[in-house]
């Protein structure tokens, strides 16, 4: 039966739809057009850096200029080319199936910052945005990563009490100002944080303003440390 189904419905590339060897995979051309964040990367945000990995933490200019509330972070992809197409399809195109391979890529990238006992938490959407979109793409990613890594997951630990403006087109300072205090810990979930290290998960990091607001909320509520994992990092200088 399984073989017959394979003949009728062969695995397809999650990007272009061409036939591939296994489910939830990229074909070779699409893989080549998808920029993965590999090699030497910033230890705080995961953006690729020039040079060889010496085993010592290195940081990009953005993270040196603006120290982060979190301690370490990784990104699976650079937000460009086919990676941008995939992220937008997951975020706005109802392609929730993409969360499955994306969580695998995210886990592979995030392994250096994972530790036993971490609590995996997605960056939240405001309730009205969640109603319109019907799902939180960050929560789909965090659920897949937590399950594969064997870590605790709390999808509703963080909330957005008030709607924030759309950040597209805003500069870094405007983004940080718009999101200052915009994210809070759910009152009924505060006990999950005490003495824990949190892994914040989001789909894209641009300036880091959203992750900063989320990290500050976790630390204020009792987390001892926050680390981040994002599917894609906007790296304008690459």
Short mmCIF file of C-alpha atoms in Angstrom, two decimals:
data_model
loop_
_atom_site.label_atom_id
_atom_site.label_comp_id
_atom_site.label_asym_id
_atom_site.label_seq_id
_atom_site.Cartn_x
_atom_site.Cartn_y
_atom_site.Cartn_z
CA UNK A 1 0.00 0.00 0.00
CA UNK A 2 2.77 2.43 0.93
CA UNK A 3 4.64 1.67 -2.32
CA UNK A 4 1.49 2.22 -4.34
CA UNK A 5 0.87 5.56 -2.64
CA UNK A 6 4.46 6.56 -3.39
CA UNK A 7 3.87 5.86 -7.06
CA UNK A 8 0.67 7.91 -7.07
CA UNK A 9 1.92 10.67 -4.75
CA UNK A 10 5.73 10.81 -4.98
CA UNK A 11 7.59 13.12 -2.57
CA UNK A 12 7.79 16.70 -3.86
CA UNK A 13 10.25 19.50 -3.23
CA UNK A 14 8.74 21.81 -0.61
CA UNK A 15 9.85 24.80 -2.66
CA UNK A 16 9.28 24.10 -6.37
CA UNK A 17 7.25 20.88 -6.35
CA UNK A 18 9.68 18.75 -8.36
CA UNK A 19 10.08 15.09 -7.44
CA UNK A 20 12.56 14.39 -4.63
CA UNK A 21 13.79 11.28 -2.82
CA UNK A 22 12.01 11.89 0.50
CA UNK A 23 9.15 13.87 1.95
CA UNK A 24 9.60 17.43 3.21
CA UNK A 25 12.88 17.97 1.36
CA UNK A 26 14.38 20.44 -1.11
CA UNK A 27 15.50 19.37 -4.56
CA UNK A 28 19.15 19.98 -5.40
CA UNK A 29 18.56 23.21 -7.42
CA UNK A 30 16.38 24.69 -4.65
CA UNK A 31 18.88 23.61 -2.00
CA UNK A 32 21.60 25.43 -3.92
CA UNK A 33 19.47 28.57 -4.06
CA UNK A 34 18.72 28.50 -0.31
CA UNK A 35 21.40 30.31 1.72
CA UNK A 36 21.96 28.40 4.95
CA UNK A 37 23.83 30.18 7.76
CA UNK A 38 26.97 28.05 7.98
CA UNK A 39 30.62 28.38 8.90
CA UNK A 40 31.66 31.17 11.25
CA UNK A 41 28.58 32.94 12.61
CA UNK A 42 27.81 35.64 15.17
CA UNK A 43 27.37 33.94 18.54
CA UNK A 44 24.51 36.29 19.44
CA UNK A 45 22.34 36.24 16.30
CA UNK A 46 23.73 33.62 13.92
CA UNK A 47 24.53 35.88 11.00
CA UNK A 48 27.45 34.51 8.92
CA UNK A 49 30.81 36.23 9.40
CA UNK A 50 33.95 36.27 7.25
CA UNK A 51 36.87 34.14 8.37
CA UNK A 52 37.35 30.73 9.93
CA UNK A 53 35.80 29.44 13.13
CA UNK A 54 38.49 29.52 15.84
CA UNK A 55 36.24 28.09 18.53
CA UNK A 56 35.96 31.47 20.25
CA UNK A 57 32.75 33.56 20.21
CA UNK A 58 32.62 36.17 17.46
CA UNK A 59 30.03 38.91 16.99
CA UNK A 60 28.62 40.89 14.08
CA UNK A 61 28.70 44.69 14.01
CA UNK A 62 25.00 44.94 14.91
CA UNK A 63 25.41 42.86 18.06
CA UNK A 64 28.59 44.71 19.04
CA UNK A 65 26.84 48.05 18.57
CA UNK A 66 23.73 47.05 20.50
CA UNK A 67 24.32 44.47 23.25
CA UNK A 68 21.49 41.97 23.40
CA UNK A 69 19.27 40.97 26.32
CA UNK A 70 19.87 37.34 25.33
CA UNK A 71 23.26 35.65 25.59
CA UNK A 72 23.58 33.41 22.53
CA UNK A 73 21.68 32.76 19.31
CA UNK A 74 21.63 30.97 15.99
CA UNK A 75 19.84 31.26 12.64
CA UNK A 76 19.20 28.47 10.17
CA UNK A 77 19.01 30.61 7.04
CA UNK A 78 20.05 33.96 5.65
CA UNK A 79 16.92 35.88 4.67
CA UNK A 80 17.58 36.08 0.94
CA UNK A 81 16.83 34.27 -2.33
CA UNK A 82 14.93 31.01 -1.86
CA UNK A 83 15.12 31.27 1.95
CA UNK A 84 13.11 34.48 1.80
CA UNK A 85 10.56 32.80 -0.46
CA UNK A 86 10.17 29.89 1.97
CA UNK A 87 9.84 32.12 5.04
CA UNK A 88 7.19 34.29 3.39
CA UNK A 89 5.28 31.19 2.27
CA UNK A 90 5.25 29.90 5.85
CA UNK A 91 4.38 33.27 7.32
CA UNK A 92 1.77 34.58 4.88
CA UNK A 93 1.02 31.81 2.40
CA UNK A 94 -0.66 29.19 4.60
CA UNK A 95 2.26 26.83 3.94
CA UNK A 96 2.21 25.33 7.42
CA UNK A 97 3.75 22.16 5.95
CA UNK A 98 7.01 24.10 5.69
CA UNK A 99 7.28 24.17 9.49
CA UNK A 100 8.31 20.50 9.48
CA UNK A 101 11.52 20.80 7.39
CA UNK A 102 12.17 24.28 8.80
CA UNK A 103 12.19 22.91 12.35
CA UNK A 104 14.81 20.35 11.27
CA UNK A 105 17.00 23.10 9.80
CA UNK A 106 16.47 25.20 12.92
CA UNK A 107 17.43 22.37 15.25
CA UNK A 108 20.61 21.72 13.31
CA UNK A 109 21.61 25.38 13.50
CA UNK A 110 20.61 25.80 17.16
CA UNK A 111 22.42 22.78 18.61
CA UNK A 112 25.43 24.84 19.82
CA UNK A 113 23.15 26.96 22.03
CA UNK A 114 20.87 24.21 23.34
CA UNK A 115 21.23 22.89 26.88
CA UNK A 116 19.35 20.36 29.03
CA UNK A 117 16.31 21.70 30.84
CA UNK A 118 15.69 24.63 28.51
CA UNK A 119 12.17 25.92 28.05
CA UNK A 120 11.35 26.54 24.38
CA UNK A 121 9.06 29.53 23.81
CA UNK A 122 7.79 31.16 20.61
CA UNK A 123 7.57 34.89 20.06
CA UNK A 124 3.82 35.66 20.33
CA UNK A 125 1.37 37.25 17.94
CA UNK A 126 -1.28 39.70 19.10
CA UNK A 127 -4.62 37.92 19.33
CA UNK A 128 -6.18 39.84 16.44
CA UNK A 129 -3.25 39.08 14.16
CA UNK A 130 -3.47 35.45 15.22
CA UNK A 131 -7.18 35.41 14.32
CA UNK A 132 -6.43 36.82 10.86
CA UNK A 133 -3.49 34.49 10.18
CA UNK A 134 -5.03 31.48 11.99
CA UNK A 135 -1.65 30.24 13.23
CA UNK A 136 1.57 31.54 14.77
CA UNK A 137 4.44 30.45 12.54
CA UNK A 138 6.92 30.89 15.42
CA UNK A 139 4.87 28.47 17.53
CA UNK A 140 4.89 25.87 14.74
CA UNK A 141 8.68 26.15 14.57
CA UNK A 142 9.18 26.07 18.33
CA UNK A 143 6.94 23.02 18.72
CA UNK A 144 8.91 21.09 16.09
CA UNK A 145 12.26 22.09 17.53
CA UNK A 146 11.26 21.26 21.13
CA UNK A 147 9.84 17.89 20.14
CA UNK A 148 12.95 16.90 18.15
CA UNK A 149 15.33 18.13 20.87
CA UNK A 150 13.39 16.61 23.76
CA UNK A 151 12.88 19.96 25.49
CA UNK A 152 9.89 21.46 27.30
CA UNK A 153 7.67 23.69 25.19
CA UNK A 154 5.34 26.45 26.39
CA UNK A 155 3.58 27.99 23.36
CA UNK A 156 1.56 30.53 25.37
CA UNK A 157 4.18 31.68 27.87
CA UNK A 158 4.40 35.12 26.21
CA UNK A 159 1.59 37.44 25.15
CA UNK A 160 1.21 40.76 23.37
CA UNK A 161 -1.29 42.71 25.50
CA UNK A 162 -1.52 45.49 22.92
CA UNK A 163 -1.30 45.50 19.15
CA UNK A 164 1.93 46.97 17.78
CA UNK A 165 2.40 48.70 14.44
CA UNK A 166 3.68 46.81 11.41
CA UNK A 167 7.46 47.12 11.50
CA UNK A 168 8.19 46.78 7.79
CA UNK A 169 10.02 49.87 6.56
CA UNK A 170 10.96 51.10 10.04
CA UNK A 171 14.57 51.67 11.04
CA UNK A 172 16.18 49.91 13.97
CA UNK A 173 15.54 52.69 16.51
CA UNK A 174 11.90 53.00 15.51
CA UNK A 175 11.47 49.24 15.81
CA UNK A 176 12.93 49.17 19.31
CA UNK A 177 10.77 52.11 20.37
CA UNK A 178 7.61 50.51 18.98
CA UNK A 179 8.23 47.23 20.79
CA UNK A 180 9.48 48.53 24.12
CA UNK A 181 7.35 46.75 26.72
CA UNK A 182 5.06 45.29 24.06
CA UNK A 183 5.53 41.66 25.15
CA UNK A 184 4.73 40.22 28.57
CA UNK A 185 4.69 36.88 30.37
CA UNK A 186 1.25 35.31 30.71
CA UNK A 187 0.27 35.68 34.40
CA UNK A 188 -0.67 31.99 34.59
CA UNK A 189 2.67 30.86 33.14
CA UNK A 190 5.13 32.75 35.33
CA UNK A 191 5.84 29.66 37.42
CA UNK A 192 7.29 27.94 34.32
CA UNK A 193 10.13 30.48 34.21
CA UNK A 194 11.69 30.46 37.66
CA UNK A 195 15.34 29.48 37.42
CA UNK A 196 15.01 28.34 33.79
CA UNK A 197 17.00 29.10 30.66
CA UNK A 198 14.63 30.07 27.84
CA UNK A 199 15.11 29.45 24.14
CA UNK A 200 13.11 32.05 22.21
CA UNK A 201 12.07 31.01 18.71
CA UNK A 202 10.98 33.27 15.85
CA UNK A 203 10.77 33.10 12.09
CA UNK A 204 12.88 36.15 11.15
CA UNK A 205 15.26 38.46 12.98
CA UNK A 206 15.80 41.89 11.44
CA UNK A 207 16.90 44.43 14.06
CA UNK A 208 16.22 42.13 17.00
CA UNK A 209 13.65 44.47 18.56
CA UNK A 210 10.94 41.82 18.91
CA UNK A 211 13.32 39.28 20.41
CA UNK A 212 14.68 41.97 22.75
CA UNK A 213 11.20 42.72 24.06
CA UNK A 214 10.50 39.02 24.54
CA UNK A 215 13.84 38.35 26.23
CA UNK A 216 13.40 41.27 28.63
CA UNK A 217 9.92 40.02 29.57
CA UNK A 218 11.31 36.55 30.35
CA UNK A 219 14.19 37.90 32.43
CA UNK A 220 11.93 40.25 34.37
CA UNK A 221 9.66 37.31 35.23
CA UNK A 222 12.44 35.12 36.62
CA UNK A 223 14.31 33.42 33.77
CA UNK A 224 18.03 33.12 34.51
CA UNK A 225 19.12 33.30 30.88
CA UNK A 226 17.62 33.69 27.41
CA UNK A 227 18.98 32.33 24.14
CA UNK A 228 17.42 32.59 20.68
CA UNK A 229 16.90 30.50 17.55
CA UNK A 230 15.45 32.04 14.39
CA UNK A 231 14.64 30.44 11.09
CA UNK A 232 16.17 33.31 9.11
CA UNK A 233 18.42 36.27 9.85
CA UNK A 234 18.32 39.42 7.77
CA UNK A 235 21.99 40.08 6.97
CA UNK A 236 22.16 43.16 4.80
CA UNK A 237 25.92 43.21 4.38
CA UNK A 238 26.22 39.76 2.83
#
